[in-house]
Amino acid sequence: MASICELHRQLINKERSAVEIATEALDRIDRLEPKLKSFLCVTADRALEQARQVDAQIAAGEEIGPLAGIPIAIKDNMCTEGIPTTCASKILQNFVPPYESTVTQKLQAAGAVILGKTNLDEFAMGSSTENSAYQLTANPWDLERVPGGSSGGSAAAVASEEAVVALGSDTGGSIRQPASFCGVVGMKPTYGLVSRYGLVAYASSLDQIGPFGRTVKDAAILLNAIAGYDPKDATSLNVEIPDYTASLKPHLRPRGKMKVGVIKETFGSGLDPVVEQAVTKAIDVLQSLGAEIQVISCPRFRYGLPTYYIIAPSEASANLARYDGVKYGFRSPDAENLIEMYAKTRAEGFGAEVKRRIMVGTYALSAGYYDAYYLKAQKVRTLIKEDFDRAFTQVEVLVCPTSPTTAFKAGEKTADPLSMYLSDLMTIPVNLAGLPALSIPCGFDEQGLPIGMQLIGKVLGEGRLLEVAHAYEQATSWHIKKPPLK
Ligand code: GLN
């Protein structure tokens, strides 16, 4: 599949119709899904109907926007009216939302062709998509490996060109880490930039929806379409939204004006040497493009992981209390009374990781432990944010690896939740501070698996981030390489 701009050009020059483009994507899905399993549900009829509408607009001489007729995939934790939204959980097996999330509504209004809903770790809890109650998604670069998570289905769909772009959600790294594992661009915007209305809540103070694309420009175009104030989300930011493609230029000019900080604490022990090498080389490229490189210390960065694993489960334990078998979703069929129905529904409906987090969160919030765990974690969260605030008085963008390793084998970490949690070491502090960040391909390991570099920006610094990422992309060719899929 070509880029958004190329497809748009073909559409307006009437070289190809939107139906032809949608059909190409649907055929590719048909061919690849038996191996990849990125999608939980493919909405072919709706996609073709949307494409026909775009074609009718073009035929009538109407002007179409950049996303009109572009095939896109949606992570299955965003509500889509009339289309099942399962969060890859058994407890939402039969849930068909009666309303549309703000992001998908905006995409439909922009004429985007929604292909279907992608696989994820149950309720977005995980780093490999292996916590899905339904299926395992393969990494397009090596089918025995995981695509990362929790937005693994969206990342795999974009990397394999089943879709041109996709939406994911990122609570602790769930867009950036799978983007890194699958060799695509993935961005978590500033907290509040994109509406969470209709995004099934995991940890509400951390969750944020963002774009996946094979290029920075595609991601920027998708961000343009989904960003913006929404009165239906109480944490939505009421700010002017710039055109994020406007800052995409091949060089960082004027030379020396862009200060980029390398986070010292993210290098060294625990980091796969091949990842370290690739990111170090990428930093040299940034320098050659005109960035002034500075080493920055964020001493409290390392408390991100333990802090997150108190705050996120605490919020999850509250958010997931609504799945009780009464209002919607799965209900255990064989309970004698109400209390037993609640218990059995939750025992049978939730998977092991979700239960683990509900228990940890409930414990951390309980009267005797609230101060020692939850309150303490909130204080450390503030300290982590202070480290970033200090760093951003010296530089405009921070850089570090996205994940300490490349994609691991399916099953390799499922028995050891702690080692799984470590894959988000570098991404989690960003969510705790509410900052924007993206992952961009910056190399391959000796097995041909993609490596990602993370760029972190100031609050609402998306434009700067995309500018640096685009300049880097133009100077390198990692994004051109394709996974060896037949
Ligand atoms: N892997 C992290 C977790 O399991 C982050 C998930 C996410 O960003 N949704 O919580």
Tab-separated table of C-alpha atoms and ligand atoms in Angstrom:
chain	number	residue	atom	x	y	z
A	1	MET	CA	0.000	0.000	0.000
A	2	ALA	CA	1.278	3.453	-0.896
A	3	SER	CA	1.501	6.416	1.504
A	4	ILE	CA	-1.487	8.630	2.307
A	5	CYS	CA	-0.220	11.413	0.026
A	6	GLU	CA	0.375	9.053	-2.897
A	7	LEU	CA	-3.062	7.438	-2.526
A	8	HIS	CA	-4.660	10.872	-2.251
A	9	ARG	CA	-2.922	11.937	-5.457
A	10	GLN	CA	-4.145	8.798	-7.252
A	11	LEU	CA	-7.683	9.452	-6.056
A	12	ILE	CA	-7.949	13.067	-7.098
A	13	ASN	CA	-6.315	12.341	-10.467
A	14	LYS	CA	-8.846	9.537	-10.929
A	15	GLU	CA	-6.053	7.002	-11.495
A	16	ARG	CA	-7.691	4.692	-8.992
A	17	SER	CA	-10.988	4.641	-7.145
A	18	ALA	CA	-11.432	4.418	-3.383
A	19	VAL	CA	-13.196	1.086	-3.922
A	20	GLU	CA	-10.130	-0.252	-5.744
A	21	ILE	CA	-7.870	0.879	-2.907
A	22	ALA	CA	-10.160	-0.619	-0.249
A	23	THR	CA	-10.335	-3.859	-2.243
A	24	GLU	CA	-6.542	-4.031	-2.409
A	25	ALA	CA	-6.364	-3.690	1.388
A	26	LEU	CA	-9.133	-6.241	1.988
A	27	ASP	CA	-7.473	-8.739	-0.390
A	28	ARG	CA	-4.188	-8.312	1.405
A	29	ILE	CA	-5.933	-8.887	4.740
A	30	ASP	CA	-7.512	-12.069	3.338
A	31	ARG	CA	-4.132	-13.291	2.216
A	32	LEU	CA	-2.103	-12.404	5.310
A	33	GLU	CA	-4.516	-12.875	8.204
A	34	PRO	CA	-4.171	-16.663	8.454
A	35	LYS	CA	-0.518	-16.045	9.430
A	36	LEU	CA	-0.633	-12.648	11.136
A	37	LYS	CA	-3.973	-12.480	12.972
A	38	SER	CA	-3.804	-8.708	13.437
A	39	PHE	CA	-7.566	-8.234	13.184
A	40	LEU	CA	-10.268	-9.402	15.586
A	41	CYS	CA	-12.931	-8.322	13.141
A	42	VAL	CA	-12.836	-7.127	9.530
A	43	THR	CA	-15.680	-4.850	8.451
A	44	ALA	CA	-15.421	-5.335	4.690
A	45	ASP	CA	-18.977	-4.285	3.779
A	46	ARG	CA	-18.764	-1.056	5.726
A	47	ALA	CA	-15.325	-0.326	4.316
A	48	LEU	CA	-16.558	-0.726	0.738
A	49	GLU	CA	-19.640	1.389	1.471
A	50	GLN	CA	-17.458	4.189	2.857
A	51	ALA	CA	-15.176	3.889	-0.200
A	52	ARG	CA	-18.183	4.136	-2.557
A	53	GLN	CA	-19.221	7.351	-0.817
A	54	VAL	CA	-15.771	8.836	-1.352
A	55	ASP	CA	-15.877	7.830	-5.012
A	56	ALA	CA	-19.266	9.501	-5.362
A	57	GLN	CA	-17.849	12.698	-3.866
A	58	ILE	CA	-14.944	12.636	-6.317
A	59	ALA	CA	-17.285	11.941	-9.238
A	60	ALA	CA	-19.437	14.914	-8.174
A	61	GLY	CA	-16.369	17.137	-8.312
A	62	GLU	CA	-16.291	17.699	-4.550
A	63	GLU	CA	-13.012	18.389	-2.824
A	64	ILE	CA	-11.857	15.527	-0.589
A	65	GLY	CA	-9.631	15.690	2.490
A	66	PRO	CA	-6.291	13.861	2.825
A	67	LEU	CA	-7.786	10.872	4.677
A	68	ALA	CA	-10.750	10.308	2.374
A	69	GLY	CA	-10.576	6.814	0.912
A	70	ILE	CA	-7.536	5.836	3.032
A	71	PRO	CA	-7.731	2.326	4.574
A	72	ILE	CA	-7.232	2.428	8.332
A	73	ALA	CA	-7.326	-0.071	11.220
A	74	ILE	CA	-8.642	0.646	14.733
A	75	LYS	CA	-7.507	-0.990	17.968
A	76	ASP	CA	-10.422	-2.910	19.416
A	77	ASN	CA	-10.687	-0.819	22.586
A	78	MET	CA	-12.291	2.140	20.809
A	79	CYS	CA	-16.063	2.028	20.627
A	80	THR	CA	-17.564	1.688	17.163
A	81	GLU	CA	-21.334	1.900	16.941
A	82	GLY	CA	-22.848	-1.345	15.683
A	83	ILE	CA	-19.453	-3.071	15.461
A	84	PRO	CA	-18.276	-5.404	18.253
A	85	THR	CA	-15.741	-3.846	20.620
A	86	THR	CA	-14.202	-6.566	22.744
A	87	CYS	CA	-10.951	-5.166	24.197
A	88	ALA	CA	-9.769	-8.723	23.424
A	89	SER	CA	-11.598	-9.792	26.577
A	90	LYS	CA	-14.101	-12.568	27.034
A	91	ILE	CA	-16.090	-10.269	29.306
A	92	LEU	CA	-16.938	-8.023	26.328
A	93	GLN	CA	-17.382	-10.901	23.886
A	94	ASN	CA	-20.840	-9.847	22.729
A	95	PHE	CA	-20.594	-6.135	23.355
A	96	VAL	CA	-21.757	-3.980	20.455
A	97	PRO	CA	-21.459	-0.318	21.453
A	98	PRO	CA	-24.548	1.865	21.014
A	99	TYR	CA	-22.293	4.896	20.405
A	100	GLU	CA	-19.204	5.939	18.486
A	101	SER	CA	-15.901	7.068	20.016
A	102	THR	CA	-14.878	10.622	19.129
A	103	VAL	CA	-11.792	9.491	17.197
A	104	THR	CA	-13.644	7.051	14.952
A	105	GLN	CA	-16.393	9.596	14.433
A	106	LYS	CA	-13.785	12.105	13.271
A	107	LEU	CA	-12.211	9.538	10.952
A	108	GLN	CA	-15.548	8.691	9.401
A	109	ALA	CA	-16.295	12.358	8.895
A	110	ALA	CA	-12.901	12.642	7.163
A	111	GLY	CA	-13.909	9.829	4.787
A	112	ALA	CA	-11.336	7.323	6.100
A	113	VAL	CA	-12.120	3.720	5.238
A	114	ILE	CA	-12.187	1.707	8.463
A	115	LEU	CA	-11.123	-1.868	7.686
A	116	GLY	CA	-11.828	-3.396	11.085
A	117	LYS	CA	-10.749	-3.759	14.693
A	118	THR	CA	-7.298	-4.971	15.694
A	119	ASN	CA	-6.066	-7.380	18.340
A	120	LEU	CA	-4.583	-6.220	21.656
A	121	ASP	CA	-3.644	-7.417	25.097
A	122	GLU	CA	-6.862	-7.777	27.098
A	123	PHE	CA	-7.941	-4.256	28.141
A	124	ALA	CA	-4.561	-3.003	26.839
A	125	MET	CA	-2.702	-4.691	29.693
A	126	GLY	CA	0.486	-6.195	28.324
A	127	SER	CA	3.504	-5.733	26.087
A	128	SER	CA	3.167	-8.543	23.563
A	129	THR	CA	-0.532	-8.897	22.603
A	130	GLU	CA	-0.306	-12.403	24.089
A	131	ASN	CA	-2.881	-11.463	26.745
A	132	SER	CA	-5.645	-11.400	24.131
A	133	ALA	CA	-8.434	-13.828	25.009
A	134	TYR	CA	-8.883	-14.634	21.306
A	135	GLN	CA	-5.715	-15.019	19.258
A	136	LEU	CA	-1.976	-14.502	19.016
A	137	THR	CA	-0.790	-11.856	16.581
A	138	ALA	CA	2.503	-12.525	14.800
A	139	ASN	CA	5.282	-10.034	14.170
A	140	PRO	CA	5.455	-9.500	10.366
A	141	TRP	CA	9.295	-9.552	10.506
A	142	ASP	CA	9.391	-12.987	12.157
A	143	LEU	CA	6.162	-14.889	12.621
A	144	GLU	CA	7.470	-16.688	15.717
A	145	ARG	CA	7.903	-13.404	17.540
A	146	VAL	CA	5.443	-11.068	19.190
A	147	PRO	CA	4.458	-7.744	17.604
A	148	GLY	CA	4.783	-5.983	20.969
A	149	GLY	CA	1.813	-4.649	22.814
A	150	SER	CA	-0.682	-3.795	23.769
A	151	SER	CA	-1.509	-2.298	20.331
A	152	GLY	CA	0.200	-5.255	18.597
A	153	GLY	CA	-2.602	-5.807	16.069
A	154	SER	CA	-2.495	-2.208	14.833
A	155	ALA	CA	1.319	-2.199	14.597
A	156	ALA	CA	1.381	-5.522	12.716
A	157	ALA	CA	-1.393	-4.373	10.344
A	158	VAL	CA	0.566	-1.260	9.370
A	159	ALA	CA	3.948	-3.019	9.135
A	160	SER	CA	2.477	-5.712	6.877
A	161	GLU	CA	0.593	-3.127	4.789
A	162	GLU	CA	-2.792	-4.612	5.574
A	163	ALA	CA	-3.674	-1.014	6.468
A	164	VAL	CA	-2.042	2.287	5.512
A	165	VAL	CA	-2.308	3.716	9.032
A	166	ALA	CA	-3.894	2.668	12.325
A	167	LEU	CA	-4.949	3.935	15.731
A	168	GLY	CA	-3.581	2.537	18.962
A	169	SER	CA	-3.756	3.556	22.593
A	170	ASP	CA	-0.803	4.117	24.880
A	171	THR	CA	-0.982	3.949	28.680
A	172	GLY	CA	2.625	3.006	29.346
A	173	GLY	CA	4.098	2.417	25.907
A	174	SER	CA	1.453	0.484	24.006
A	175	ILE	CA	1.850	2.481	20.802
A	176	ARG	CA	5.601	3.136	20.893
A	177	GLN	CA	6.832	-0.319	21.941
A	178	PRO	CA	4.878	-2.263	19.253
A	179	ALA	CA	5.888	0.412	16.702
A	180	SER	CA	9.490	-0.294	17.637
A	181	PHE	CA	9.037	-4.099	17.449
A	182	CYS	CA	7.282	-3.880	14.063
A	183	GLY	CA	9.476	-1.213	12.425
A	184	VAL	CA	6.869	1.536	12.026
A	185	VAL	CA	6.275	5.027	13.406
A	186	GLY	CA	4.015	5.207	16.472
A	187	MET	CA	3.141	8.291	18.474
A	188	LYS	CA	1.642	8.949	21.882
A	189	PRO	CA	0.382	12.543	21.916
A	190	THR	CA	0.333	14.914	24.908
A	191	TYR	CA	-2.236	13.775	27.480
A	192	GLY	CA	-5.509	15.509	26.583
A	193	LEU	CA	-4.666	16.319	22.958
A	194	VAL	CA	-6.821	13.494	21.580
A	195	SER	CA	-10.258	12.790	23.044
A	196	ARG	CA	-10.618	9.615	25.111
A	197	TYR	CA	-14.408	9.609	24.689
A	198	GLY	CA	-15.314	6.060	23.679
A	199	LEU	CA	-11.861	4.657	24.465
A	200	VAL	CA	-12.466	1.839	26.938
A	201	ALA	CA	-10.702	3.040	30.084
A	202	TYR	CA	-7.700	1.196	31.456
A	203	ALA	CA	-5.837	3.831	33.533
A	204	SER	CA	-7.584	7.099	32.828
A	205	SER	CA	-4.819	9.482	33.924
A	206	LEU	CA	-2.371	7.793	31.533
A	207	ASP	CA	-4.416	6.540	28.529
A	208	GLN	CA	-3.990	8.383	25.255
A	209	ILE	CA	-4.936	7.499	21.657
A	210	GLY	CA	-2.372	8.001	18.898
A	211	PRO	CA	-1.397	7.164	15.309
A	212	PHE	CA	0.698	4.447	13.635
A	213	GLY	CA	2.108	4.980	10.143
A	214	ARG	CA	4.915	3.689	7.982
A	215	THR	CA	6.225	7.238	7.715
A	216	VAL	CA	6.272	10.280	9.975
A	217	LYS	CA	4.140	12.190	7.491
A	218	ASP	CA	1.405	9.549	7.493
A	219	ALA	CA	1.368	9.644	11.297
A	220	ALA	CA	1.210	13.460	11.240
A	221	ILE	CA	-1.740	13.459	8.828
A	222	LEU	CA	-3.613	11.025	11.052
A	223	LEU	CA	-2.823	13.113	14.143
A	224	ASN	CA	-4.238	16.179	12.358
A	225	ALA	CA	-7.525	14.321	11.978
A	226	ILE	CA	-7.926	13.086	15.565
A	227	ALA	CA	-6.477	15.901	17.708
A	228	GLY	CA	-8.672	18.593	19.179
A	229	TYR	CA	-10.942	19.665	22.001
A	230	ASP	CA	-13.906	17.481	22.871
A	231	PRO	CA	-16.436	18.578	25.507
A	232	LYS	CA	-17.309	14.898	26.032
A	233	ASP	CA	-13.878	14.263	27.596
A	234	ALA	CA	-13.331	16.198	30.839
A	235	THR	CA	-9.526	15.996	30.421
A	236	SER	CA	-9.543	17.231	26.830
A	237	LEU	CA	-7.275	20.236	26.212
A	238	ASN	CA	-8.901	23.288	24.719
A	239	VAL	CA	-6.002	24.463	22.581
A	240	GLU	CA	-5.402	25.533	19.006
A	241	ILE	CA	-4.370	22.549	16.859
A	242	PRO	CA	-1.637	23.380	14.319
A	243	ASP	CA	-1.154	21.558	11.027
A	244	TYR	CA	1.332	18.892	12.107
A	245	THR	CA	2.589	18.356	8.565
A	246	ALA	CA	3.698	21.995	8.340
A	247	SER	CA	6.923	21.402	10.278
A	248	LEU	CA	8.111	18.486	8.165
A	249	LYS	CA	11.291	19.621	6.428
A	250	PRO	CA	14.382	17.636	5.410
A	251	HIS	CA	16.790	19.562	7.672
A	252	LEU	CA	16.844	20.924	11.184
A	253	ARG	CA	17.469	24.573	10.522
A	254	PRO	CA	18.918	26.856	11.565
A	255	ARG	CA	21.864	24.634	12.438
A	256	GLY	CA	22.559	24.384	16.163
A	257	LYS	CA	19.229	25.881	17.150
A	258	MET	CA	17.578	22.543	17.848
A	259	LYS	CA	18.888	21.168	21.142
A	260	VAL	CA	18.405	17.448	21.602
A	261	GLY	CA	19.103	15.757	24.946
A	262	VAL	CA	20.252	12.159	25.322
A	263	ILE	CA	18.853	10.626	28.519
A	264	LYS	CA	21.942	9.225	30.227
A	265	GLU	CA	20.091	6.788	32.491
A	266	THR	CA	18.527	4.891	29.573
A	267	PHE	CA	21.918	3.611	28.339
A	268	GLY	CA	24.137	0.940	29.834
A	269	SER	CA	23.146	-2.077	31.896
A	270	GLY	CA	19.971	-3.898	30.834
A	271	LEU	CA	20.051	-2.422	27.346
A	272	ASP	CA	20.662	-4.849	24.479
A	273	PRO	CA	24.041	-3.741	22.965
A	274	VAL	CA	22.660	-3.899	19.429
A	275	VAL	CA	19.870	-1.469	20.416
A	276	GLU	CA	22.414	0.790	22.110
A	277	GLN	CA	24.578	0.844	18.979
A	278	ALA	CA	21.682	1.625	16.651
A	279	VAL	CA	20.363	4.461	18.813
A	280	THR	CA	23.866	5.905	19.272
A	281	LYS	CA	24.311	5.947	15.484
A	282	ALA	CA	20.907	7.566	15.080
A	283	ILE	CA	21.961	10.326	17.480
A	284	ASP	CA	25.022	10.945	15.261
A	285	VAL	CA	22.661	11.336	12.309
A	286	LEU	CA	20.603	13.894	14.249
A	287	GLN	CA	23.794	15.795	14.937
A	288	SER	CA	24.747	15.728	11.259
A	289	LEU	CA	21.317	17.183	10.464
A	290	GLY	CA	22.053	20.214	12.600
A	291	ALA	CA	20.918	19.198	16.090
A	292	GLU	CA	23.048	20.169	19.055
A	293	ILE	CA	23.397	17.079	21.222
A	294	GLN	CA	23.617	17.309	24.988
A	295	VAL	CA	23.714	14.569	27.628
A	296	ILE	CA	20.872	14.978	30.121
A	297	SER	CA	20.309	13.267	33.449
A	298	CYS	CA	16.825	12.206	34.561
A	299	PRO	CA	17.786	10.503	37.852
A	300	ARG	CA	14.237	9.538	38.787
A	301	PHE	CA	13.390	8.009	35.418
A	302	ARG	CA	14.105	4.554	36.889
A	303	TYR	CA	11.286	4.889	39.412
A	304	GLY	CA	8.838	5.088	36.521
A	305	LEU	CA	8.185	1.373	36.316
A	306	PRO	CA	7.362	0.731	40.021
A	307	THR	CA	5.326	3.952	40.166
A	308	TYR	CA	3.341	2.956	37.100
A	309	TYR	CA	2.616	-0.509	38.485
A	310	ILE	CA	0.916	1.077	41.489
A	311	ILE	CA	-0.974	3.867	39.705
A	312	ALA	CA	-2.119	1.973	36.582
A	313	PRO	CA	-3.537	-1.066	38.456
A	314	SER	CA	-5.196	1.246	40.991
A	315	GLU	CA	-7.038	3.106	38.265
A	316	ALA	CA	-7.735	-0.163	36.445
A	317	SER	CA	-9.283	-1.722	39.542
A	318	ALA	CA	-11.752	1.176	39.698
A	319	ASN	CA	-12.404	1.302	35.943
A	320	LEU	CA	-12.988	-2.431	35.608
A	321	ALA	CA	-15.506	-2.585	38.460
A	322	ARG	CA	-18.226	-1.881	35.870
A	323	TYR	CA	-17.900	-5.338	34.327
A	324	ASP	CA	-20.158	-7.226	36.675
A	325	GLY	CA	-22.386	-9.235	34.339
A	326	VAL	CA	-25.380	-6.974	34.997
A	327	LYS	CA	-25.380	-4.135	32.496
A	328	TYR	CA	-23.661	-5.556	29.428
A	329	GLY	CA	-21.116	-8.069	28.232
A	330	PHE	CA	-20.592	-11.620	29.417
A	331	ARG	CA	-22.605	-13.095	32.318
A	332	SER	CA	-21.763	-16.439	33.865
A	333	PRO	CA	-24.722	-18.707	33.126
A	334	ASP	CA	-24.686	-20.933	36.169
A	335	ALA	CA	-24.836	-18.856	39.345
A	336	GLU	CA	-27.262	-19.499	42.203
A	337	ASN	CA	-27.528	-15.929	43.437
A	338	LEU	CA	-26.408	-12.375	42.693
A	339	ILE	CA	-23.130	-12.433	44.623
A	340	GLU	CA	-22.149	-15.703	43.010
A	341	MET	CA	-23.084	-14.288	39.593
A	342	TYR	CA	-20.714	-11.315	40.108
A	343	ALA	CA	-17.913	-13.580	41.270
A	344	LYS	CA	-18.269	-16.194	38.541
A	345	THR	CA	-18.719	-13.618	35.798
A	346	ARG	CA	-15.489	-11.900	36.762
A	347	ALA	CA	-13.602	-15.136	37.395
A	348	GLU	CA	-14.583	-16.553	33.994
A	349	GLY	CA	-14.705	-13.301	32.022
A	350	PHE	CA	-11.309	-11.791	32.898
A	351	GLY	CA	-7.924	-13.285	32.003
A	352	ALA	CA	-5.039	-13.829	34.439
A	353	GLU	CA	-3.209	-10.530	33.847
A	354	VAL	CA	-6.362	-8.448	34.248
A	355	LYS	CA	-7.185	-10.233	37.513
A	356	ARG	CA	-3.626	-9.730	38.746
A	357	ARG	CA	-3.924	-5.988	38.156
A	358	ILE	CA	-7.357	-5.691	39.749
A	359	MET	CA	-5.957	-7.397	42.847
A	360	VAL	CA	-2.800	-5.256	42.989
A	361	GLY	CA	-4.846	-2.090	42.466
A	362	THR	CA	-7.462	-2.966	45.049
A	363	TYR	CA	-4.702	-3.726	47.542
A	364	ALA	CA	-2.837	-0.465	46.842
A	365	LEU	CA	-6.031	1.546	47.325
A	366	SER	CA	-7.226	-0.255	50.463
A	367	ALA	CA	-7.550	1.860	53.632
A	368	GLY	CA	-4.447	0.512	55.375
A	369	TYR	CA	-2.128	0.734	52.359
A	370	TYR	CA	-3.344	3.773	50.443
A	371	ASP	CA	-0.755	6.142	51.959
A	372	ALA	CA	2.126	3.705	51.700
A	373	TYR	CA	1.507	2.776	48.052
A	374	TYR	CA	-0.915	4.912	46.070
A	375	LEU	CA	-0.128	8.264	47.688
A	376	LYS	CA	3.604	7.556	47.617
A	377	ALA	CA	3.399	6.626	43.934
A	378	GLN	CA	1.625	9.902	43.154
A	379	LYS	CA	4.424	11.827	44.880
A	380	VAL	CA	7.090	9.979	42.914
A	381	ARG	CA	5.090	10.684	39.751
A	382	THR	CA	5.537	14.393	40.475
A	383	LEU	CA	9.292	13.928	40.942
A	384	ILE	CA	9.565	12.137	37.596
A	385	LYS	CA	7.728	14.994	35.936
A	386	GLU	CA	10.154	17.438	37.610
A	387	ASP	CA	13.101	15.611	35.992
A	388	PHE	CA	11.507	16.146	32.593
A	389	ASP	CA	10.657	19.776	33.389
A	390	ARG	CA	14.281	20.425	34.282
A	391	ALA	CA	15.524	18.649	31.149
A	392	PHE	CA	13.253	20.778	28.983
A	393	THR	CA	14.777	24.000	30.291
A	394	GLN	CA	17.954	22.855	28.500
A	395	VAL	CA	16.753	21.019	25.387
A	396	GLU	CA	13.667	20.836	23.182
A	397	VAL	CA	13.553	17.134	22.482
A	398	LEU	CA	14.853	14.113	24.421
A	399	VAL	CA	16.067	10.912	22.849
A	400	CYS	CA	16.517	7.338	24.124
A	401	PRO	CA	15.795	3.774	22.970
A	402	THR	CA	12.096	2.878	22.751
A	403	SER	CA	12.531	-0.583	24.237
A	404	PRO	CA	15.576	-2.305	25.761
A	405	THR	CA	15.340	-5.202	23.278
A	406	THR	CA	13.978	-6.122	19.867
A	407	ALA	CA	10.880	-8.346	19.506
A	408	PHE	CA	11.042	-11.489	21.642
A	409	LYS	CA	9.670	-14.949	20.867
A	410	ALA	CA	6.033	-15.756	21.626
A	411	GLY	CA	5.854	-17.506	25.002
A	412	GLU	CA	9.295	-16.295	26.079
A	413	LYS	CA	8.060	-13.961	28.817
A	414	THR	CA	4.516	-15.081	29.554
A	415	ALA	CA	5.512	-17.018	32.674
A	416	ASP	CA	7.386	-14.059	34.145
A	417	PRO	CA	5.261	-10.899	34.368
A	418	LEU	CA	8.143	-8.855	35.783
A	419	SER	CA	10.393	-9.457	32.793
A	420	MET	CA	7.432	-8.582	30.543
A	421	TYR	CA	6.900	-5.329	32.484
A	422	LEU	CA	10.539	-4.377	31.843
A	423	SER	CA	9.902	-3.899	28.115
A	424	ASP	CA	8.207	-0.611	28.985
A	425	LEU	CA	10.997	0.787	31.122
A	426	MET	CA	11.746	3.613	28.698
A	427	THR	CA	8.217	4.499	27.644
A	428	ILE	CA	6.342	4.559	30.969
A	429	PRO	CA	7.886	7.743	32.478
A	430	VAL	CA	6.517	9.682	29.494
A	431	ASN	CA	2.919	8.712	30.323
A	432	LEU	CA	3.425	9.529	33.992
A	433	ALA	CA	4.465	13.048	32.939
A	434	GLY	CA	1.736	13.401	30.266
A	435	LEU	CA	4.278	14.206	27.522
A	436	PRO	CA	4.202	13.477	23.784
A	437	ALA	CA	6.661	10.908	22.399
A	438	LEU	CA	7.127	8.782	19.332
A	439	SER	CA	9.070	5.771	18.191
A	440	ILE	CA	10.786	5.759	14.815
A	441	PRO	CA	12.693	2.915	13.100
A	442	CYS	CA	16.478	3.365	13.516
A	443	GLY	CA	18.003	0.032	12.519
A	444	PHE	CA	17.820	-3.756	12.560
A	445	ASP	CA	19.482	-6.380	14.719
A	446	GLU	CA	21.479	-9.312	13.325
A	447	GLN	CA	18.259	-11.327	12.941
A	448	GLY	CA	16.668	-8.631	10.838
A	449	LEU	CA	14.340	-7.387	13.589
A	450	PRO	CA	13.544	-3.667	13.711
A	451	ILE	CA	14.926	-1.319	16.394
A	452	GLY	CA	13.146	1.849	17.496
A	453	MET	CA	14.384	5.215	18.747
A	454	GLN	CA	12.150	7.202	21.080
A	455	LEU	CA	11.866	10.982	20.820
A	456	ILE	CA	10.167	12.765	23.725
A	457	GLY	CA	8.804	16.314	23.559
A	458	LYS	CA	7.508	19.043	25.821
A	459	VAL	CA	3.808	19.308	26.543
A	460	LEU	CA	2.149	20.077	23.176
A	461	GLY	CA	5.538	19.803	21.480
A	462	GLU	CA	4.212	17.397	18.827
A	463	GLY	CA	5.278	19.710	15.987
A	464	ARG	CA	8.918	19.725	17.106
A	465	LEU	CA	8.924	15.963	17.630
A	466	LEU	CA	7.558	15.288	14.171
A	467	GLU	CA	10.036	17.761	12.697
A	468	VAL	CA	13.040	15.927	14.214
A	469	ALA	CA	11.610	12.506	13.353
A	470	HIS	CA	10.887	13.484	9.746
A	471	ALA	CA	14.344	14.961	9.201
A	472	TYR	CA	15.871	11.750	10.587
A	473	GLU	CA	13.643	9.611	8.384
A	474	GLN	CA	14.594	11.578	5.260
A	475	ALA	CA	18.286	11.039	6.043
A	476	THR	CA	17.936	7.275	6.566
A	477	SER	CA	16.291	4.373	4.762
A	478	TRP	CA	15.073	2.110	7.578
A	479	HIS	CA	11.448	2.914	6.820
A	480	ILE	CA	11.784	1.699	3.241
A	481	LYS	CA	12.707	-1.868	4.160
A	482	LYS	CA	9.748	-4.244	4.153
A	483	PRO	CA	9.083	-7.371	6.191
A	484	PRO	CA	9.721	-10.605	4.259
A	485	LEU	CA	6.034	-11.492	3.762
A	486	LYS	CA	4.936	-13.334	0.667
B	1	GLN	N1	2.721	-2.718	28.860
B	1	GLN	C1	2.161	-1.747	29.758
B	1	GLN	C2	1.115	-2.403	30.611
B	1	GLN	O1	0.951	-3.583	30.499
B	1	GLN	C3	1.587	-0.601	28.986
B	1	GLN	C4	0.295	-0.927	28.376
B	1	GLN	C5	-0.317	0.212	27.634
B	1	GLN	O2	0.345	1.197	27.312
B	1	GLN	N2	-1.612	0.082	27.400
B	1	GLN	O3	0.449	-1.772	31.391
